[in-house]
Short mmCIF file of C-alpha atoms and ligand atoms in Angstrom, two decimals:
data_model
loop_
_atom_site.label_atom_id
_atom_site.label_comp_id
_atom_site.label_asym_id
_atom_site.label_seq_id
_atom_site.Cartn_x
_atom_site.Cartn_y
_atom_site.Cartn_z
CA MET A 1 0.00 0.00 0.00
CA THR A 2 1.16 3.55 -0.60
CA GLU A 3 1.50 6.56 1.68
CA PRO A 4 0.49 7.17 4.38
CA TRP A 5 1.22 3.46 5.08
CA SER A 6 4.75 2.22 5.62
CA THR A 7 6.37 0.52 2.65
CA GLY A 8 6.03 -2.87 4.35
CA VAL A 9 2.22 -2.73 4.46
CA VAL A 10 0.61 -5.02 1.90
CA ARG A 11 -3.05 -5.92 1.39
CA SER A 12 -3.41 -9.40 -0.09
CA ALA A 13 -6.15 -10.54 -2.45
CA ASP A 14 -8.32 -11.74 0.45
CA GLY A 15 -8.20 -8.25 1.97
CA VAL A 16 -5.98 -9.14 4.89
CA VAL A 17 -3.09 -6.80 5.58
CA THR A 18 0.45 -7.79 6.45
CA VAL A 19 3.17 -5.51 7.84
CA GLY A 20 6.79 -6.47 7.41
CA GLY A 21 5.54 -9.86 6.27
CA VAL A 22 3.41 -10.46 9.38
CA ASP A 23 -0.38 -10.88 9.20
CA VAL A 24 -2.11 -8.24 11.34
CA ARG A 25 -4.43 -10.94 12.75
CA VAL A 26 -1.39 -12.78 14.06
CA LEU A 27 -0.06 -9.55 15.56
CA ALA A 28 -3.39 -8.91 17.28
CA GLU A 29 -3.57 -12.45 18.57
CA THR A 30 0.00 -12.53 19.79
CA PHE A 31 0.31 -9.09 21.33
CA GLY A 32 -3.27 -7.98 21.84
CA THR A 33 -4.69 -4.61 20.84
CA PRO A 34 -4.21 -1.73 20.85
CA ALA A 35 -0.62 -2.13 19.74
CA TYR A 36 1.84 0.15 18.04
CA VAL A 37 3.51 -1.69 15.18
CA LEU A 38 6.87 -0.48 13.82
CA ASP A 39 8.10 -1.60 10.41
CA GLU A 40 11.84 -1.95 11.02
CA ALA A 41 12.92 -2.08 7.39
CA ASP A 42 10.89 1.03 6.60
CA LEU A 43 12.30 2.96 9.55
CA ARG A 44 15.86 1.96 8.71
CA ALA A 45 15.37 2.88 5.05
CA ARG A 46 14.13 6.34 6.01
CA ALA A 47 17.07 6.87 8.36
CA ARG A 48 19.47 5.76 5.63
CA GLY A 49 17.59 7.78 3.04
CA TYR A 50 17.92 11.01 5.00
CA ARG A 51 21.58 10.43 5.74
CA ARG A 52 22.46 9.57 2.17
CA ALA A 53 20.40 12.39 0.68
CA PHE A 54 22.04 15.01 2.89
CA GLU A 55 25.54 13.55 2.60
CA THR A 56 25.28 13.50 -1.17
CA ALA A 57 23.81 16.97 -1.57
CA PHE A 58 26.19 18.58 0.92
CA ALA A 59 29.23 16.77 -0.53
CA GLU A 60 28.38 18.51 -3.79
CA ILE A 61 28.81 21.91 -2.14
CA GLY A 62 31.90 20.75 -0.27
CA ALA A 63 30.32 20.58 3.19
CA GLY A 64 29.98 17.78 5.71
CA VAL A 65 26.69 16.92 7.38
CA ASP A 66 25.51 14.82 10.31
CA VAL A 67 22.00 13.54 10.81
CA TYR A 68 20.70 13.32 14.36
CA TYR A 69 17.54 11.32 14.97
CA ALA A 70 15.22 13.38 17.21
CA GLY A 71 14.33 10.86 19.88
CA LYS A 72 11.34 12.84 21.12
CA ALA A 73 9.37 11.43 18.18
CA PHE A 74 9.84 7.94 19.62
CA LEU A 75 12.80 6.44 21.41
CA SER A 76 13.46 2.93 22.63
CA VAL A 77 16.70 1.02 23.01
CA ALA A 78 16.15 -0.89 19.75
CA VAL A 79 15.20 2.19 17.75
CA ALA A 80 18.25 4.09 19.02
CA ARG A 81 20.40 1.16 17.86
CA TRP A 82 18.70 0.91 14.46
CA VAL A 83 19.23 4.57 13.64
CA HIS A 84 22.79 4.49 14.95
CA ASP A 85 23.46 1.39 12.80
CA GLU A 86 22.25 3.42 9.85
CA GLY A 87 24.81 6.12 10.56
CA LEU A 88 22.65 8.59 12.48
CA ARG A 89 23.42 10.17 15.82
CA VAL A 90 20.81 10.65 18.52
CA ASP A 91 19.26 13.91 19.65
CA THR A 92 17.75 13.84 23.14
CA ALA A 93 15.68 16.49 24.89
CA THR A 94 15.60 15.25 28.50
CA GLY A 95 17.49 13.11 30.95
CA GLY A 96 15.02 10.31 30.23
CA GLU A 97 15.76 10.29 26.51
CA LEU A 98 19.47 10.52 27.30
CA ALA A 99 19.12 7.48 29.57
CA VAL A 100 17.53 5.44 26.75
CA ALA A 101 20.26 6.43 24.28
CA LEU A 102 22.95 5.49 26.80
CA ARG A 103 21.21 2.20 27.64
CA ALA A 104 21.27 1.47 23.90
CA GLY A 105 25.05 1.82 23.99
CA ILE A 106 25.16 4.93 21.82
CA PRO A 107 28.54 6.56 22.47
CA GLY A 108 28.24 9.88 24.28
CA ALA A 109 30.03 11.60 21.44
CA ASP A 110 27.13 10.70 19.14
CA ILE A 111 24.46 12.17 21.42
CA GLY A 112 23.15 15.71 21.65
CA LEU A 113 21.16 17.11 24.58
CA HIS A 114 18.52 19.80 24.12
CA GLY A 115 16.07 21.32 26.57
CA ASN A 116 14.93 24.81 27.49
CA ASN A 117 14.99 24.05 31.21
CA LYS A 118 17.65 21.46 31.84
CA SER A 119 18.00 20.41 35.46
CA ASP A 120 21.36 20.37 37.23
CA SER A 121 21.24 16.60 37.16
CA GLU A 122 20.53 16.52 33.41
CA ILE A 123 23.50 18.81 32.77
CA ALA A 124 25.72 16.73 35.06
CA ARG A 125 24.68 13.45 33.43
CA ALA A 126 25.27 14.84 29.95
CA LEU A 127 28.75 16.01 30.90
CA GLU A 128 29.51 12.71 32.58
CA ALA A 129 28.37 10.81 29.50
CA GLY A 130 30.61 13.00 27.36
CA VAL A 131 27.81 14.05 25.03
CA GLY A 132 28.99 15.42 21.71
CA ARG A 133 26.99 18.57 22.22
CA LEU A 134 24.77 20.36 24.66
CA ILE A 135 22.45 22.79 22.96
CA VAL A 136 22.14 25.77 25.30
CA ASP A 137 18.86 27.59 25.27
CA SER A 138 19.25 30.70 27.44
CA LEU A 139 21.87 33.07 28.85
CA VAL A 140 21.47 31.70 32.37
CA GLU A 141 21.91 28.17 31.10
CA ILE A 142 25.22 29.11 29.51
CA ASP A 143 26.55 30.01 32.94
CA ARG A 144 25.02 26.94 34.55
CA VAL A 145 26.68 24.61 32.05
CA ALA A 146 29.97 26.47 32.35
CA ASP A 147 29.81 26.24 36.15
CA ALA A 148 29.23 22.49 35.90
CA ALA A 149 32.10 21.94 33.45
CA SER A 150 35.80 22.68 33.80
CA ALA A 151 38.35 24.52 31.69
CA ALA A 152 40.35 21.27 31.57
CA HIS A 153 37.39 19.55 29.86
CA PRO A 154 35.34 22.28 28.22
CA ALA A 155 31.75 21.35 27.48
CA PRO A 156 30.93 21.33 23.73
CA VAL A 157 27.96 23.64 23.22
CA MET A 158 25.78 24.97 20.46
CA VAL A 159 23.66 28.06 21.01
CA ARG A 160 20.04 27.65 20.02
CA VAL A 161 18.76 30.74 18.25
CA THR A 162 15.39 31.75 16.92
CA THR A 163 15.25 33.33 13.52
CA GLY A 164 11.65 34.51 13.43
CA VAL A 165 10.79 31.96 10.74
CA HIS A 166 7.45 30.35 11.55
CA ALA A 167 6.79 26.99 10.05
CA GLY A 168 4.85 23.85 10.72
CA GLY A 169 1.51 22.24 10.93
CA HIS A 170 0.20 23.89 14.07
CA GLU A 171 0.85 26.99 16.12
CA TYR A 172 2.07 24.98 19.11
CA ILE A 173 4.77 23.29 17.09
CA SER A 174 6.27 26.38 15.46
CA THR A 175 9.21 26.89 17.76
CA ALA A 176 11.16 29.75 16.19
CA HIS A 177 8.84 32.73 16.38
CA GLU A 178 9.57 35.27 19.01
CA ASP A 179 6.78 34.96 21.58
CA GLN A 180 7.77 31.51 22.81
CA LYS A 181 10.14 29.85 25.18
CA PHE A 182 12.88 28.39 22.99
CA GLY A 183 16.32 29.73 22.20
CA LEU A 184 17.74 33.22 21.86
CA SER A 185 16.42 35.60 19.26
CA ILE A 186 18.68 36.89 16.52
CA HIS A 187 16.62 40.08 16.42
CA ALA A 188 17.26 43.14 18.58
CA PRO A 189 15.75 46.59 18.27
CA ASP A 190 19.10 48.03 19.39
CA GLY A 191 22.37 46.64 20.70
CA ASP A 192 23.37 43.00 20.62
CA SER A 193 20.64 40.47 19.96
CA PRO A 194 20.10 37.83 22.66
CA ALA A 195 21.65 35.31 20.22
CA MET A 196 24.81 37.41 19.83
CA GLN A 197 24.96 37.90 23.59
CA GLY A 198 24.73 34.14 24.03
CA LEU A 199 27.54 33.45 21.58
CA LEU A 200 29.77 36.07 23.21
CA ARG A 201 29.02 34.70 26.64
CA VAL A 202 30.01 31.17 25.56
CA LEU A 203 33.25 32.50 24.10
CA ALA A 204 33.97 34.29 27.38
CA ARG A 205 33.80 31.09 29.41
CA PRO A 206 36.87 28.85 29.18
CA GLU A 207 34.78 25.93 30.50
CA LEU A 208 32.82 25.95 27.23
CA ARG A 209 33.81 25.11 23.67
CA LEU A 210 31.58 26.88 21.13
CA LEU A 211 30.74 24.36 18.42
CA GLY A 212 28.21 26.41 16.58
CA ILE A 213 24.69 27.68 16.16
CA HIS A 214 21.43 25.75 16.24
CA SER A 215 18.07 26.64 14.72
CA HIS A 216 14.88 24.58 14.67
CA ILE A 217 11.93 26.27 13.02
CA GLY A 218 9.00 23.94 13.62
CA SER A 219 7.53 20.56 12.88
CA GLN A 220 5.46 18.86 10.16
CA ILE A 221 6.77 21.41 7.66
CA LEU A 222 5.64 20.74 4.12
CA ASP A 223 6.83 24.01 2.57
CA PRO A 224 10.62 23.73 2.67
CA SER A 225 11.39 27.40 1.95
CA GLY A 226 11.42 28.17 5.70
CA PHE A 227 14.54 26.04 6.14
CA GLU A 228 16.40 28.12 3.57
CA VAL A 229 15.36 31.46 5.07
CA ALA A 230 16.34 30.31 8.57
CA ALA A 231 19.66 28.90 7.33
CA ARG A 232 20.55 32.21 5.71
CA ALA A 233 19.78 34.05 8.96
CA VAL A 234 21.96 31.65 10.95
CA LEU A 235 24.84 31.91 8.49
CA THR A 236 24.56 35.69 8.67
CA LEU A 237 24.77 35.59 12.46
CA ARG A 238 27.82 33.32 12.14
CA ALA A 239 29.49 35.80 9.79
CA ASP A 240 28.64 38.70 12.17
CA LEU A 241 30.21 36.84 15.07
CA ALA A 242 33.31 36.19 12.96
CA SER A 243 33.72 39.82 11.98
CA ARG A 244 33.21 40.85 15.59
CA THR A 245 35.49 38.29 17.27
CA GLY A 246 37.47 36.51 14.57
CA VAL A 247 35.77 33.26 15.58
CA LEU A 248 34.05 31.48 12.69
CA VAL A 249 32.11 28.65 14.31
CA ASP A 250 32.46 25.21 12.74
CA GLU A 251 28.90 23.89 12.93
CA VAL A 252 25.37 24.90 12.05
CA ASP A 253 22.35 22.75 12.90
CA LEU A 254 19.17 23.37 10.93
CA GLY A 255 16.90 21.32 13.22
CA GLY A 256 14.16 18.92 12.27
CA GLY A 257 10.60 19.37 11.10
CA TYR A 258 10.40 17.51 7.78
CA GLY A 259 6.74 16.84 7.09
CA ILE A 260 5.13 13.50 6.27
CA ALA A 261 1.92 12.21 4.71
CA TYR A 262 -0.89 11.40 7.12
CA LEU A 263 -3.73 11.01 4.63
CA PRO A 264 -4.07 9.29 1.26
CA GLY A 265 -3.08 11.75 -1.45
CA GLU A 266 -0.60 13.59 0.77
CA VAL A 267 3.09 13.27 0.00
CA SER A 268 5.97 13.29 2.48
CA LEU A 269 8.83 15.68 1.82
CA ASP A 270 11.36 13.99 -0.42
CA PRO A 271 14.75 13.96 1.37
CA ASP A 272 16.73 14.02 -1.89
CA ARG A 273 14.87 17.05 -3.11
CA ILE A 274 14.97 18.97 0.12
CA ALA A 275 18.63 18.17 0.80
CA LYS A 276 19.52 19.50 -2.63
CA ASP A 277 17.46 22.66 -2.18
CA ILE A 278 18.91 23.40 1.24
CA ALA A 279 22.47 22.66 0.09
CA THR A 280 22.13 24.95 -2.92
CA SER A 281 20.67 27.69 -0.79
CA VAL A 282 23.27 27.55 2.01
CA ALA A 283 26.08 27.49 -0.55
CA ALA A 284 24.67 30.67 -2.09
CA SER A 285 24.29 32.31 1.34
CA ALA A 286 27.85 31.45 2.39
CA HIS A 287 29.13 32.73 -0.94
CA ASP A 288 27.25 36.03 -0.53
CA LEU A 289 28.59 36.40 3.00
CA GLY A 290 32.12 35.55 1.91
CA THR A 291 32.49 32.85 4.59
CA PRO A 292 33.55 29.22 4.12
CA LEU A 293 30.82 26.66 4.73
CA PRO A 294 30.47 25.14 8.21
CA ARG A 295 29.69 21.49 8.91
CA PHE A 296 25.90 21.11 8.98
CA SER A 297 23.57 18.89 10.91
CA ILE A 298 19.85 18.21 10.88
CA GLU A 299 17.50 16.58 13.39
CA PRO A 300 14.59 14.76 11.77
CA GLY A 301 12.33 12.78 14.09
CA ARG A 302 8.87 12.43 12.59
CA ALA A 303 10.17 11.83 9.05
CA ILE A 304 12.13 8.77 10.23
CA VAL A 305 9.70 7.06 12.57
CA GLY A 306 6.26 8.49 11.73
CA PRO A 307 5.47 6.65 8.52
CA ALA A 308 7.09 3.44 9.85
CA GLY A 309 4.44 3.05 12.54
CA LEU A 310 0.80 2.13 12.62
CA THR A 311 -1.59 1.45 15.47
CA LEU A 312 -3.69 -1.67 15.51
CA TYR A 313 -7.02 -1.48 17.33
CA THR A 314 -10.01 -3.76 17.78
CA VAL A 315 -13.41 -2.30 17.01
CA GLY A 316 -16.00 -2.42 19.80
CA THR A 317 -19.23 -0.44 19.78
CA VAL A 318 -20.48 0.80 16.40
CA LYS A 319 -23.15 3.46 16.61
CA PRO A 320 -24.92 5.38 13.85
CA VAL A 321 -25.42 9.02 14.84
CA ARG A 322 -27.63 11.42 12.88
CA ILE A 323 -25.79 14.72 12.51
CA ASP A 324 -27.24 18.18 11.92
CA ASP A 325 -27.67 18.02 8.17
CA GLY A 326 -29.46 14.69 8.45
CA THR A 327 -26.57 12.52 7.35
CA ILE A 328 -25.51 9.57 9.42
CA ARG A 329 -22.06 9.40 10.87
CA THR A 330 -21.03 5.97 12.04
CA TYR A 331 -19.13 6.22 15.32
CA VAL A 332 -16.66 3.36 15.51
CA SER A 333 -15.23 2.92 19.01
CA VAL A 334 -11.87 1.26 19.40
CA ASP A 335 -10.06 -0.15 22.42
CA GLY A 336 -7.61 2.76 22.76
CA GLY A 337 -7.95 6.45 21.98
CA MET A 338 -6.55 9.74 23.19
CA SER A 339 -4.27 8.00 25.70
CA ASP A 340 -2.31 6.32 22.88
CA ASN A 341 -2.68 9.15 20.35
CA ILE A 342 -3.28 12.61 21.75
CA ARG A 343 -2.48 14.37 18.48
CA PRO A 344 -6.05 14.64 17.10
CA ALA A 345 -7.30 16.12 20.38
CA LEU A 346 -4.26 18.33 20.93
CA TYR A 347 -3.56 19.61 17.43
CA GLY A 348 -6.63 18.65 15.43
CA ALA A 349 -4.32 16.22 13.61
CA ARG A 350 -5.92 14.13 10.86
CA TYR A 351 -5.28 10.44 10.37
CA HIS A 352 -6.34 7.66 8.04
CA ALA A 353 -7.74 4.27 9.10
CA GLU A 354 -8.74 1.05 7.37
CA VAL A 355 -10.29 -2.24 8.37
CA VAL A 356 -7.32 -4.56 7.92
CA GLY A 357 -8.31 -8.04 9.08
CA ARG A 358 -10.73 -8.89 6.24
CA CYS A 359 -12.14 -7.54 3.02
CA SER A 360 -15.65 -6.23 2.59
CA SER A 361 -17.75 -5.76 -0.50
CA GLN A 362 -20.12 -3.42 1.31
CA GLU A 363 -20.36 0.18 0.26
CA SER A 364 -18.41 2.50 2.52
CA VAL A 365 -19.96 4.82 5.11
CA LEU A 366 -18.79 8.06 6.63
CA ALA A 367 -17.23 7.08 9.92
CA ARG A 368 -15.49 8.66 12.87
CA VAL A 369 -13.10 6.51 14.86
CA VAL A 370 -13.28 7.28 18.57
CA GLY A 371 -11.61 5.91 21.66
CA LYS A 372 -12.81 4.56 24.99
CA HIS A 373 -12.05 7.62 27.12
CA CYS A 374 -14.55 9.67 29.04
CA GLU A 375 -14.72 12.72 26.87
CA SER A 376 -16.24 13.54 23.53
CA GLY A 377 -12.96 14.98 22.16
CA ASP A 378 -11.51 11.47 22.32
CA ILE A 379 -11.28 11.17 18.55
CA VAL A 380 -8.74 9.02 16.74
CA VAL A 381 -9.79 9.71 13.15
CA HIS A 382 -12.19 12.56 12.45
CA ASP A 383 -13.57 11.47 9.10
CA VAL A 384 -12.90 8.32 7.18
CA GLN A 385 -14.78 6.04 4.84
CA LEU A 386 -15.09 2.55 6.35
CA PRO A 387 -16.95 -0.50 5.02
CA GLY A 388 -20.69 -0.33 5.76
CA ASP A 389 -20.48 -3.61 7.65
CA VAL A 390 -17.73 -2.46 10.03
CA ARG A 391 -18.45 -4.31 13.26
CA ALA A 392 -17.23 -5.33 16.69
CA GLY A 393 -14.17 -7.53 16.48
CA ASP A 394 -12.84 -5.96 13.29
CA LEU A 395 -9.19 -5.04 13.28
CA LEU A 396 -8.61 -1.43 12.41
CA ALA A 397 -5.23 0.12 11.62
CA VAL A 398 -4.42 3.82 11.80
CA ALA A 399 -1.54 4.87 9.55
CA ALA A 400 1.55 6.95 10.30
CA THR A 401 1.34 6.88 14.09
CA GLY A 402 5.04 6.12 14.65
CA ALA A 403 5.97 9.66 15.69
CA TYR A 404 4.59 11.41 18.77
CA GLY A 405 2.14 8.57 19.46
CA ARG A 406 3.75 6.33 22.07
CA SER A 407 6.11 9.15 23.03
CA MET A 408 3.15 11.36 24.04
CA ALA A 409 0.94 8.59 25.38
CA SER A 410 -0.67 8.94 28.80
CA ASN A 411 -2.53 6.79 31.30
CA TYR A 412 -5.68 8.87 31.17
CA ASN A 413 -8.57 6.96 32.77
CA HIS A 414 -5.95 4.50 34.04
CA VAL A 415 -5.65 2.92 30.65
CA PRO A 416 -2.31 1.06 30.40
CA ARG A 417 -0.17 2.11 27.45
CA PRO A 418 0.04 -0.29 24.48
CA PRO A 419 3.18 -2.21 23.54
CA VAL A 420 5.48 -1.29 20.68
CA VAL A 421 5.97 -4.30 18.44
CA ALA A 422 8.61 -4.43 15.71
CA VAL A 423 8.00 -6.39 12.54
CA SER A 424 10.67 -7.40 10.09
CA ASP A 425 11.06 -10.13 7.47
CA GLY A 426 8.00 -12.03 8.60
CA SER A 427 8.77 -11.99 12.29
CA SER A 428 7.77 -9.81 15.19
CA ARG A 429 9.08 -8.92 18.64
CA VAL A 430 8.15 -6.61 21.47
CA LEU A 431 10.34 -3.50 21.80
CA VAL A 432 8.38 -1.95 24.66
CA ARG A 433 5.99 -4.23 26.54
CA ARG A 434 2.38 -3.44 27.25
CA GLU A 435 1.76 -1.71 30.54
CA THR A 436 -0.51 -3.53 32.95
CA GLU A 437 -2.93 -2.36 35.59
CA ASP A 438 -0.41 -3.76 38.08
CA ASP A 439 2.20 -1.37 36.69
CA LEU A 440 -0.17 1.49 37.34
CA LEU A 441 -1.20 0.24 40.77
CA ALA A 442 2.46 -0.18 41.72
CA LEU A 443 2.81 3.61 41.65
CA ASP A 444 -0.11 4.15 44.01
CA GLN A 445 1.18 4.26 47.58
CA GLY A 446 -2.23 3.91 49.17
N1 LLP B 501 14.97 19.25 16.89
C1 LLP B 501 14.37 20.06 17.79
C2 LLP B 501 15.18 21.05 18.51
C3 LLP B 501 13.00 19.96 18.03
O1 LLP B 501 12.44 20.77 18.91
C4 LLP B 501 12.24 19.00 17.34
C5 LLP B 501 10.82 18.86 17.57
C6 LLP B 501 12.90 18.16 16.40
C7 LLP B 501 14.26 18.32 16.21
C8 LLP B 501 12.20 17.10 15.63
O2 LLP B 501 11.17 17.59 14.84
P1 LLP B 501 10.44 16.60 13.78
O3 LLP B 501 11.46 16.27 12.71
O4 LLP B 501 10.02 15.38 14.50
O5 LLP B 501 9.33 17.40 13.28
N2 LLP B 501 4.48 16.80 19.47
C9 LLP B 501 4.39 17.50 18.19
C10 LLP B 501 5.74 17.76 17.60
C11 LLP B 501 6.63 18.58 18.49
C12 LLP B 501 7.97 18.77 17.90
C13 LLP B 501 8.85 19.50 18.85
N3 LLP B 501 10.20 19.58 18.42
C14 LLP B 501 3.51 16.69 17.26
O6 LLP B 501 3.02 15.65 17.67
O7 LLP B 501 3.26 17.08 16.13
#
């Protein structure tokens, strides 16, 4: 099947779907539902695809590039190893993500640590692990990291800046405009911008080694021009710092945010195309500024893991509901909901679903897939055509749930979180086991 499904999703002549060579009915029987299913070959191919696309395009302009996988999209020990096997490094945003990357055996040098409010213990653990870079997010944090490090072993830092470029699928996930918490702005009505102040402050502290400048402009970006505008702004700041101090920083990170298809007919950004466009544009900017190119890095999360995942649910109650204009909407309740995928409720995100355990010759009906939680906003798929005979016991799959599904899951209504099951070459294994009610009760101290 095509996008938004992972490349390993196939519907056979009898209508039954397999993922990575495994029949979804076998997955449901073996692991229960709901379950997140990750197509390992698809995920690895996307990781490789991004790395190769950027390496090739940037080699053509004479620049190096590193690809960091943004673990916030979904991180487990196995996934950290897969992406590292494919030549990616790992970007973490908290001590918890750092702990997973370290448990996976990722060398500290291949890990980055972000965060706009890092705790002392997160900073200490990152330094102890020898992370390749700490991305500092505020002026006070620069001093905190410097105080925790030593001039004998300076901490490698990048300064996160905001360029004013807004991009992405939803206001909450556009992280570079000014009225928000991340980074240091490159804009200043007069005097040094906060970003310039940050860079100067890092240079003034012998306990810090200034690697470069970081900019992340948003998420689920489908119009790539924002990357180019932001990159030009960052390269300009780099050139300004050089003319001011003589220090031309070695690295520039352009962040993540590459958009994917969620619905049939949508198309994910093509890494080859976007790598080429960004490379051409940064080469032109560096040429205009008269500065040699830095080493670049990017941090895709969603684009690597999103399309590789699907969620398998079992249908329960099916209820026809007459809506205002007289049409019938069929409410199809599944055994999960907003606790395993908060994105529709939080961002109005749209998804696609299909009945995957059988075929049906019935005409389709307008359906809404809803969860089992106690609120009416508990919607999994707003509008989708499902077979008219959709019924209890049917297996339903929702496409492209690999990113920000399990990683944002909750225990709302004391619903245990589903397992993450990997499929590959006809076999399956649990990466993260299903939570149980005992797990939840174990936290309750009575
Ligand atoms: N780098 C930085 C500094 C980031 O803040 C993010 C995402 C990424 C990389 C990865 O972005 P991606 O390639 O995955 O778009 N929970 C939201 C997305 C929040 C993204 C926050 N930062 C969602 O479900 O859409």
